[in-house]
Tab-separated table of C-alpha atoms in Angstrom:
chain	number	residue	atom	x	y	z
K	242	MET	CA	0.000	0.000	0.000
K	243	ASP	CA	1.005	3.655	-0.231
K	244	THR	CA	2.669	5.524	2.638
K	245	GLY	CA	-0.444	7.520	3.554
K	246	THR	CA	-2.559	4.388	3.956
K	247	HIS	CA	0.120	2.655	6.038
K	248	ILE	CA	0.304	5.626	8.409
K	249	ALA	CA	-3.502	5.809	8.645
K	250	MET	CA	-3.486	2.099	9.498
K	251	GLY	CA	-0.978	2.776	12.262
K	252	VAL	CA	-3.256	5.372	13.845
K	253	ALA	CA	-6.284	3.099	13.461
K	254	LEU	CA	-4.473	0.184	15.094
K	255	GLY	CA	-3.596	2.463	17.992
K	256	GLY	CA	-7.317	3.106	18.386
K	257	LEU	CA	-8.085	-0.598	18.124
K	258	ALA	CA	-5.577	-1.241	20.917
K	259	THR	CA	-7.896	0.513	23.373
K	260	LEU	CA	-9.927	-2.706	23.410
K	261	ASP	CA	-6.980	-4.205	25.311
K	262	PRO	CA	-7.818	-3.946	29.077
K	263	ALA	CA	-4.175	-3.191	29.895
K	264	VAL	CA	-4.228	-0.243	27.493
K	265	GLN	CA	-7.565	1.047	28.804
K	266	SER	CA	-6.150	1.357	32.299
K	267	ASP	CA	-2.806	2.933	31.390
K	268	PRO	CA	-2.740	6.164	29.320
K	269	THR	CA	1.060	6.055	29.143
K	270	LEU	CA	0.939	2.575	27.650
K	271	PHE	CA	-1.668	3.748	25.133
K	272	ASN	CA	0.578	6.621	23.998
K	273	ALA	CA	3.552	4.253	23.697
K	274	ILE	CA	1.492	1.775	21.674
K	275	LEU	CA	0.165	4.524	19.405
K	276	VAL	CA	3.755	5.494	18.583
K	277	GLY	CA	4.607	1.823	18.107
K	278	THR	CA	1.727	1.105	15.731
K	279	ILE	CA	2.406	4.214	13.629
K	280	VAL	CA	6.135	3.482	13.320
K	281	GLY	CA	5.519	-0.253	12.909
K	282	SER	CA	2.984	0.356	10.143
K	283	HIS	CA	5.650	2.141	8.109
K	284	ALA	CA	8.860	0.395	9.233
K	285	PRO	CA	9.124	-2.241	6.445
K	286	ASP	CA	9.157	0.606	3.910
K	287	PHE	CA	12.221	2.236	5.471
K	288	ASP	CA	14.097	0.635	2.563
K	289	THR	CA	12.719	3.471	0.409
K	290	VAL	CA	15.998	5.244	1.204
K	291	LEU	CA	17.606	2.849	-1.310
K	292	LYS	CA	16.152	5.061	-4.027
K	293	LEU	CA	18.790	7.632	-3.086
K	294	LYS	CA	21.440	5.204	-4.364
K	295	ASN	CA	19.888	4.282	-7.726
K	296	ASN	CA	16.785	2.727	-9.253
K	297	ALA	CA	18.428	-0.649	-9.820
K	298	VAL	CA	19.160	-1.126	-6.119
K	299	TYR	CA	15.724	0.175	-5.172
K	300	ILE	CA	13.828	-2.101	-7.578
K	301	ARG	CA	15.827	-5.169	-6.606
K	302	HIS	CA	15.499	-4.670	-2.848
K	303	HIS	CA	12.351	-2.615	-2.125
K	304	ARG	CA	9.785	-4.795	-0.342
K	305	GLY	CA	12.447	-7.471	-0.183
K	306	ALA	CA	14.495	-8.169	2.949
K	307	THR	CA	12.607	-5.579	5.020
K	308	HIS	CA	9.369	-7.492	4.372
K	309	SER	CA	10.836	-10.949	5.007
K	310	ILE	CA	9.814	-13.221	7.869
K	311	PRO	CA	12.977	-12.518	9.927
K	312	ALA	CA	12.559	-8.766	9.392
K	313	VAL	CA	8.897	-8.844	10.434
K	314	LEU	CA	9.916	-10.552	13.680
K	315	MET	CA	12.785	-8.110	14.168
K	316	TRP	CA	10.846	-4.879	13.546
K	317	GLY	CA	8.394	-5.482	16.388
K	318	VAL	CA	11.135	-6.225	18.914
K	319	VAL	CA	13.404	-3.344	17.853
K	320	ILE	CA	10.694	-0.673	17.710
K	321	ALA	CA	9.061	-1.780	20.964
K	322	GLY	CA	12.489	-1.998	22.597
K	323	LEU	CA	13.397	1.563	21.623
K	324	ILE	CA	10.070	2.919	22.852
K	325	HIS	CA	10.382	0.931	26.080
K	326	ALA	CA	13.832	2.438	26.649
K	327	VAL	CA	12.191	5.886	26.634
K	328	VAL	CA	9.184	4.851	28.775
K	329	PRO	CA	10.479	1.837	30.751
K	330	GLY	CA	7.478	1.764	33.075
K	331	VAL	CA	4.992	0.470	30.473
K	332	ASN	CA	4.127	-3.183	29.913
K	333	PHE	CA	6.597	-4.412	27.275
K	334	VAL	CA	4.592	-7.465	26.219
K	335	HIS	CA	1.508	-5.429	25.270
K	336	LEU	CA	3.671	-2.754	23.626
K	337	TRP	CA	5.507	-5.378	21.571
K	338	ALA	CA	2.313	-7.279	20.636
K	339	TRP	CA	0.530	-4.250	19.158
K	340	THR	CA	3.681	-2.940	17.459
K	341	ALA	CA	4.372	-6.362	15.935
K	342	LEU	CA	0.755	-6.581	14.758
K	343	ALA	CA	1.193	-3.274	12.906
K	344	VAL	CA	4.295	-4.609	11.146
K	345	ILE	CA	2.581	-7.874	10.215
K	346	ILE	CA	-0.454	-6.069	8.818
K	347	HIS	CA	1.821	-3.811	6.751
K	348	VAL	CA	3.321	-6.842	4.995
K	349	LEU	CA	-0.021	-8.626	4.639
K	350	VAL	CA	-1.693	-5.675	2.905
K	351	ASP	CA	1.245	-5.322	0.491
K	352	ILE	CA	0.776	-8.866	-0.805
K	353	PRO	CA	-2.609	-8.294	-2.587
K	354	ASN	CA	-1.409	-5.473	-4.854
K	355	ALA	CA	0.292	-5.808	-8.236
K	356	TYR	CA	3.732	-4.683	-7.064
K	357	GLY	CA	3.872	-7.391	-4.422
K	358	THR	CA	6.574	-8.270	-1.906
K	359	GLN	CA	9.119	-10.959	-1.064
K	360	ALA	CA	7.251	-11.849	2.100
K	361	TYR	CA	8.282	-15.522	2.095
K	362	ARG	CA	12.010	-14.879	2.383
K	363	PRO	CA	14.271	-16.585	3.451
K	364	PHE	CA	12.417	-19.678	2.170
K	365	THR	CA	12.047	-18.189	-1.317
K	366	ASP	CA	12.823	-14.836	-2.927
K	367	LYS	CA	9.847	-15.159	-5.288
K	368	TRP	CA	7.721	-12.025	-5.590
K	369	VAL	CA	4.223	-12.505	-4.159
K	370	ALA	CA	1.811	-10.155	-5.941
K	371	LYS	CA	-1.837	-11.229	-5.888
K	372	GLY	CA	-3.057	-8.231	-7.879
K	373	PHE	CA	-6.528	-7.604	-6.485
K	374	ILE	CA	-6.023	-4.413	-4.437
K	375	ASN	CA	-4.638	-1.172	-5.881
K	376	THR	CA	-1.455	0.183	-4.271
K	377	PHE	CA	-3.590	3.168	-3.320
K	378	ASP	CA	-7.170	2.129	-2.745
K	379	PRO	CA	-9.384	5.155	-1.994
K	380	TYR	CA	-12.012	3.019	-0.248
K	381	ILE	CA	-9.520	1.565	2.215
K	382	PHE	CA	-7.884	4.934	2.800
K	383	LEU	CA	-11.159	6.809	3.297
K	384	LEU	CA	-12.511	4.143	5.654
K	385	HIS	CA	-9.456	4.654	7.850
K	386	ILE	CA	-9.761	8.435	7.675
K	387	GLY	CA	-13.488	8.201	8.514
K	388	GLY	CA	-12.727	6.058	11.556
K	389	ILE	CA	-10.016	8.438	12.748
K	390	VAL	CA	-12.306	11.472	12.321
K	391	ALA	CA	-15.092	9.680	14.229
K	392	TRP	CA	-12.589	8.959	16.998
K	393	MET	CA	-11.587	12.631	17.134
K	394	LEU	CA	-15.270	13.588	17.398
K	395	GLY	CA	-15.745	11.354	20.425
K	396	ALA	CA	-16.591	7.889	19.115
K	397	ASN	CA	-15.174	4.900	20.981
K	398	PRO	CA	-11.893	4.232	19.138
K	399	GLY	CA	-11.762	0.500	19.836
K	400	PHE	CA	-15.233	-0.397	18.620
K	401	THR	CA	-15.068	2.138	15.790
K	402	MET	CA	-11.878	0.614	14.386
K	403	LEU	CA	-13.221	-2.900	14.942
K	404	VAL	CA	-16.179	-2.077	12.696
K	405	ILE	CA	-13.872	-0.394	10.151
K	406	TYR	CA	-11.650	-3.459	9.914
K	407	ALA	CA	-14.627	-5.800	9.638
K	408	VAL	CA	-15.813	-3.768	6.632
K	409	ILE	CA	-12.322	-3.727	5.112
K	410	LEU	CA	-12.042	-7.502	5.513
K	411	LEU	CA	-15.310	-7.946	3.604
K	412	TYR	CA	-13.991	-5.554	0.951
K	413	TYR	CA	-10.832	-7.639	0.531
K	414	ILE	CA	-12.944	-10.764	0.114
K	415	LYS	CA	-15.075	-9.031	-2.534
K	416	ARG	CA	-12.031	-7.863	-4.496
K	417	TYR	CA	-10.506	-11.335	-4.329
K	418	ILE	CA	-13.730	-12.809	-5.740
K	419	ASP	CA	-13.735	-10.121	-8.466
K	420	LYS	CA	-10.239	-11.174	-9.490
K	421	LYS	CA	-11.146	-14.867	-9.512
K	422	ASP	CA	-14.061	-14.121	-11.843
K	423	ILE	CA	-11.750	-12.231	-14.214
K	424	VAL	CA	-9.172	-15.013	-14.191
K	425	GLN	CA	-11.837	-17.608	-14.927
K	426	LYS	CA	-13.186	-15.596	-17.872
K	427	ILE	CA	-9.681	-15.242	-19.308
K	428	HIS	CA	-9.045	-18.984	-19.005
K	429	ASP	CA	-12.347	-19.638	-20.758
K	430	TYR	CA	-11.382	-17.283	-23.589
K	431	PHE	CA	-7.714	-18.365	-23.811
K	432	PRO	CA	-7.530	-22.074	-22.886
K	433	ASP	CA	-3.741	-22.084	-23.392
K	434	THR	CA	-3.168	-19.366	-20.776
K	435	GLU	CA	-0.030	-19.904	-18.724
K	436	GLN	CA	-0.024	-16.814	-16.511
K	437	ILE	CA	-2.285	-13.844	-15.758
K	438	ALA	CA	-1.109	-10.626	-14.118
K	439	THR	CA	-4.016	-8.542	-12.843
K	440	SER	CA	-3.711	-4.949	-11.708
K	441	PRO	CA	-6.787	-3.126	-10.368
K	442	THR	CA	-6.980	0.569	-11.140
K	443	ILE	CA	-8.145	3.281	-8.789
K	444	LYS	CA	-11.615	2.843	-10.323
K	445	GLN	CA	-13.607	0.055	-8.713
K	446	ASN	CA	-14.725	-1.718	-11.906
K	447	GLU	CA	-11.642	-1.220	-14.096
K	448	TRP	CA	-8.691	-3.608	-14.166
K	449	ARG	CA	-5.551	-4.015	-16.271
K	450	VAL	CA	-4.517	-7.517	-17.313
K	451	ALA	CA	-1.415	-8.991	-18.925
K	452	ILE	CA	-1.945	-12.514	-20.226
K	453	THR	CA	0.764	-15.008	-21.113
K	454	THR	CA	-0.185	-17.912	-23.381
K	455	THR	CA	2.013	-20.553	-24.939
K	456	ASP	CA	2.969	-18.324	-27.865
K	457	LYS	CA	1.705	-14.778	-27.190
K	458	PHE	CA	1.362	-11.946	-24.699
K	459	TYR	CA	-1.989	-10.158	-24.554
K	460	VAL	CA	-2.477	-6.814	-22.826
K	461	GLY	CA	-6.006	-5.734	-22.058
K	462	SER	CA	-8.494	-4.137	-19.744
K	463	VAL	CA	-11.512	-5.399	-17.885
K	464	ILE	CA	-14.331	-2.898	-17.433
K	465	HIS	CA	-17.522	-3.982	-15.673
K	466	GLY	CA	-16.581	-7.601	-16.315
K	467	HIS	CA	-16.000	-7.118	-20.052
K	468	ILE	CA	-12.534	-8.127	-21.279
K	469	GLU	CA	-11.025	-6.077	-24.090
K	470	ILE	CA	-7.699	-7.065	-25.644
K	471	LEU	CA	-5.790	-3.891	-26.497
K	472	GLU	CA	-2.502	-5.280	-27.823
K	473	GLU	CA	-0.859	-8.604	-28.512
K	474	PHE	CA	2.783	-9.552	-28.933
K	475	GLU	CA	4.562	-12.677	-30.075
K	476	LYS	CA	6.181	-14.532	-27.213
K	477	VAL	CA	9.844	-14.756	-28.201
K	478	GLN	CA	12.514	-16.306	-25.982
K	479	LEU	CA	15.588	-14.258	-25.145
K	480	PRO	CA	18.390	-15.117	-27.573
K	481	ASN	CA	21.439	-16.847	-26.174
K	482	ASN	CA	24.106	-14.664	-27.733
K	483	LYS	CA	26.947	-12.402	-26.645
K	484	LEU	CA	24.915	-9.185	-26.882
K	485	MET	CA	21.984	-10.395	-24.772
K	486	ASN	CA	24.209	-12.135	-22.247
K	487	LEU	CA	26.124	-8.888	-21.761
K	488	ALA	CA	22.875	-6.912	-21.467
K	489	LYS	CA	21.570	-9.255	-18.758
K	490	LYS	CA	24.704	-8.613	-16.680
K	491	ASP	CA	23.981	-4.877	-16.520
K	492	LYS	CA	22.749	-3.815	-13.062
K	493	ASN	CA	19.617	-2.104	-14.385
K	494	ILE	CA	18.604	-4.947	-16.692
K	495	SER	CA	19.340	-7.514	-13.993
K	496	ALA	CA	17.179	-5.620	-11.481
K	497	PHE	CA	14.312	-5.391	-13.980
K	498	LEU	CA	14.458	-9.110	-14.798
K	499	SER	CA	14.497	-10.032	-11.108
K	500	PHE	CA	11.262	-8.103	-10.595
K	501	SER	CA	9.167	-8.285	-13.761
K	502	PRO	CA	7.378	-11.565	-14.590
K	503	VAL	CA	5.698	-10.389	-17.830
K	504	TYR	CA	7.731	-8.430	-20.346
K	505	ARG	CA	8.663	-8.177	-23.990
K	506	TRP	CA	12.043	-7.199	-25.359
K	507	GLU	CA	13.421	-5.526	-28.471
K	508	ILE	CA	16.814	-4.827	-30.008
K	509	ASN	CA	17.435	-1.652	-32.007
K	510	ASP	CA	20.635	-1.057	-34.012
K	511	TYR	CA	22.018	2.480	-34.405
K	512	ASP	CA	25.166	3.852	-36.055
K	513	ASP	CA	27.466	3.566	-33.047
K	514	PHE	CA	25.621	1.333	-30.628
K	515	THR	CA	22.901	-1.246	-30.114
K	516	GLU	CA	20.047	-0.725	-27.695
K	517	VAL	CA	18.368	-3.579	-25.817
K	518	ARG	CA	15.047	-2.648	-24.251
K	519	PHE	CA	12.783	-4.566	-21.871
K	520	ILE	CA	9.160	-3.452	-21.369
K	521	ASP	CA	6.963	-4.576	-18.479
K	522	LEU	CA	3.499	-5.382	-19.849
K	523	ARG	CA	1.607	-5.126	-16.554
K	524	TYR	CA	1.324	-1.358	-16.285
K	525	ARG	CA	-0.083	-0.109	-19.589
K	526	SER	CA	-1.384	3.445	-19.158
K	527	ASN	CA	-2.615	5.808	-21.881
K	528	GLU	CA	-1.262	3.503	-24.601
K	529	HIS	CA	2.162	3.611	-22.964
K	530	TYR	CA	4.228	1.119	-20.960
K	531	PRO	CA	6.009	3.232	-18.341
K	532	PHE	CA	8.116	0.604	-16.569
K	533	VAL	CA	11.173	-0.229	-18.686
K	534	ALA	CA	14.839	-1.177	-18.624
K	535	VAL	CA	17.232	-0.055	-21.350
K	536	VAL	CA	20.916	-0.696	-21.997
K	537	GLN	CA	23.037	0.744	-24.800
K	538	ILE	CA	26.065	-1.275	-25.922
K	539	ASP	CA	28.725	0.085	-28.274
K	540	ASP	CA	30.222	-1.698	-31.276
K	541	ASN	CA	33.079	-2.980	-29.107
K	542	MET	CA	30.628	-4.791	-26.826
K	543	ARG	CA	30.998	-2.336	-23.968
K	544	ILE	CA	28.049	-1.036	-21.979
K	545	MET	CA	27.729	2.693	-22.568
K	546	THR	CA	24.733	3.519	-20.383
K	547	SER	CA	21.587	1.972	-18.949
K	548	TYR	CA	18.454	2.838	-17.016
K	549	THR	CA	15.476	1.187	-15.372
K	550	GLY	CA	12.403	2.716	-13.792
K	551	TRP	CA	9.138	4.459	-14.497
K	552	ILE	CA	9.281	6.767	-17.466
K	553	PHE	CA	6.401	8.402	-19.336
K	554	SER	CA	7.975	9.752	-22.529
K	555	GLU	CA	10.747	8.726	-24.886
K	556	GLN	CA	12.456	12.100	-24.501
K	557	LYS	CA	12.633	11.738	-20.721
K	558	LEU	CA	14.053	8.250	-21.136
K	559	GLN	CA	16.798	9.522	-23.413
K	560	ASN	CA	17.542	12.314	-20.936
K	561	LYS	CA	17.870	9.708	-18.175
K	562	LEU	CA	20.241	7.683	-20.309
K	563	ASP	CA	22.338	10.789	-20.965
K	564	VAL	CA	22.482	11.567	-17.243
K	565	GLU	CA	23.480	7.992	-16.415
K	566	ASN	CA	26.202	8.180	-19.043
K	567	ASN	CA	27.441	11.596	-17.916
K	568	PRO	CA	26.818	11.845	-14.159
K	569	ILE	CA	27.365	15.222	-12.526
């Protein structure tokens, strides 16, 4: 989920904690837990600082180790321990339990969106992306904001948040069923389907889909249950040659390939270099595929420049490549 929703969840969980008898009887413990749930709800995304290094590092590691099982266990202990060091008189067990719950919920709500997370590490580094909740879902966000406002106006925070989370749980179930219906329709239409990547949009009844069959990629949309195929591409295996093998060793290309499960590739020859481009098919927007990885290799088989990330025009991409090639 987005940062704003995670923080709103942290506040809401602090309100939910007032159902705990130990919290009801100790205002200091409540304040400590509120800090713990807010920090814990955002902690796994502290790896966002990796973006300051470069996009390749960020793409390869964001929602990776910080969302793993060991990290989830660690975050609760570390955050609760730091808070307890400041207010040593509060009950550590209750402080840790609510803080750890905030961390766990953060990871759990990241799994249903299209970006996904490596939540099953260290057992596997496979990306888990269920694709039935948008990274920013206005319904989930507004439900949290509504609960927080009601709390500020005097409503019982514990019972208010309990009702909010019951509604959100039902919403998750509905969206999961919506996705299953879409997947079933696609399988009925394309019996040779191997993989389906779904990505809900901010609009409730509009979805993006990227379909992999035995010999083609199909990119489409689903609006009110109607599937429309917008583009199709031949499914061509990566060539096993010197140029492609060199391209795959580039940090930006390698990061892209470690993250993207559905992509097409193209090779373009120019006077002084050859460009290898990879295009993620999951995020089509306004007839454009914004998530790409590009490497330019000169005639002597040396990497000149490369880039990976979200880009919304060819000119901006070329500017990025120029900057990567000539850093300030």
